[in-house]
Short mmCIF file of C-alpha atoms and ligand atoms in Angstrom, two decimals:
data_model
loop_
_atom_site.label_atom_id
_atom_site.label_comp_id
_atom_site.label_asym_id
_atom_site.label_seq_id
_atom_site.Cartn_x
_atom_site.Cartn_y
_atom_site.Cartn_z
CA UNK I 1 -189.27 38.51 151.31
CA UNK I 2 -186.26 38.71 149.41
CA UNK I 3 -182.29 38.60 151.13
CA UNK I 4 -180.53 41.83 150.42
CA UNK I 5 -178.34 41.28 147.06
CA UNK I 6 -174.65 41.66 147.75
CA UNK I 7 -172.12 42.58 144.83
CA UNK I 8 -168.13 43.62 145.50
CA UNK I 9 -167.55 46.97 144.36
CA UNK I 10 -165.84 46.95 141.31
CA UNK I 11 -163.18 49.46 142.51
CA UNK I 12 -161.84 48.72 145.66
CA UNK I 13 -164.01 44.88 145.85
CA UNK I 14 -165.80 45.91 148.90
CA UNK I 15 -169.00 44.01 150.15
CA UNK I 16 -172.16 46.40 148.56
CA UNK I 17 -175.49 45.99 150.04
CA UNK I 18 -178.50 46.47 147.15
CA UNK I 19 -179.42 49.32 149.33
CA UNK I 20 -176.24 51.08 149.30
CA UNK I 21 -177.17 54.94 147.72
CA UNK I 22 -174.07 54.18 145.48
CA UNK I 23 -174.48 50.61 144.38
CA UNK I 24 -172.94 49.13 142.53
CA UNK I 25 -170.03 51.15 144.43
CA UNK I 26 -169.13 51.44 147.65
CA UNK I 27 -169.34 54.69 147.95
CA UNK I 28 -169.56 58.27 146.01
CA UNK I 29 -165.62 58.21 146.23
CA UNK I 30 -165.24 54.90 144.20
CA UNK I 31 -168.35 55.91 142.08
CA UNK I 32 -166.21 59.13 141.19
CA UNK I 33 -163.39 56.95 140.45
CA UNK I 34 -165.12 54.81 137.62
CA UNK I 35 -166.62 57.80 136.08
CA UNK I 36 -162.83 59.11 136.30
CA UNK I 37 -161.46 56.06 134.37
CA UNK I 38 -164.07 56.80 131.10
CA UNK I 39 -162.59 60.81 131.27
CA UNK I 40 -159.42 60.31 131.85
CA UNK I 41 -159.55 57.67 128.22
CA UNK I 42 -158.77 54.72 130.56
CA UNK I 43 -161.44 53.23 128.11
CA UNK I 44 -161.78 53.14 124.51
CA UNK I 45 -163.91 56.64 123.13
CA UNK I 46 -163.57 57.37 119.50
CA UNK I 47 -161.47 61.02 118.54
CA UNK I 48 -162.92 62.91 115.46
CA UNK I 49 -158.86 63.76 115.19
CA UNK I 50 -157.71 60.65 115.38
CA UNK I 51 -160.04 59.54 112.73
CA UNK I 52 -158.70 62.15 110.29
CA UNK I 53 -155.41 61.59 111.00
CA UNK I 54 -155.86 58.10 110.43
CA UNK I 55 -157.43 58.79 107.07
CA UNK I 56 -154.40 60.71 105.88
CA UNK I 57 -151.89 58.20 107.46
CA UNK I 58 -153.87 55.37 105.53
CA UNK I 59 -152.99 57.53 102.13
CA UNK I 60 -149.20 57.96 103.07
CA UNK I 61 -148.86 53.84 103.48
CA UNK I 62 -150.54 52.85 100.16
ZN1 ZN P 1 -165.35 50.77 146.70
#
């Protein structure tokens, strides 16, 4: 009734079938691999030391 939804996976741009156990991925390898960009800080994630050394930097330029 409905044609199987096909994405590329957003690591290596494979073809993904909807019924893939690891859609939107590939597979568990490139699965791994996104989760490994957010730990390894590839992304953006706020540090509580950052923040207060930002705070006392902030202090120092004014
Ligand atoms: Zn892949």
């Amino acid at each position: 009734m409905s044609k199987p939804l096909i994405v590329k996976c957003p690591i290596c741009k494979s073809l993904v079938e909807r019924d893939n156990d690891y859609f939107p991925f590939c597979s568990d390898r490139c699965k791994t691999n996104d989760l490994g960009n957010w730990a390894s800080g590839v992304y953006t994630i706020p540090d509580s030391q950052a923040h207060d050394f930002d705070d006392d930097e902030s202090g120092t330029i004014h």
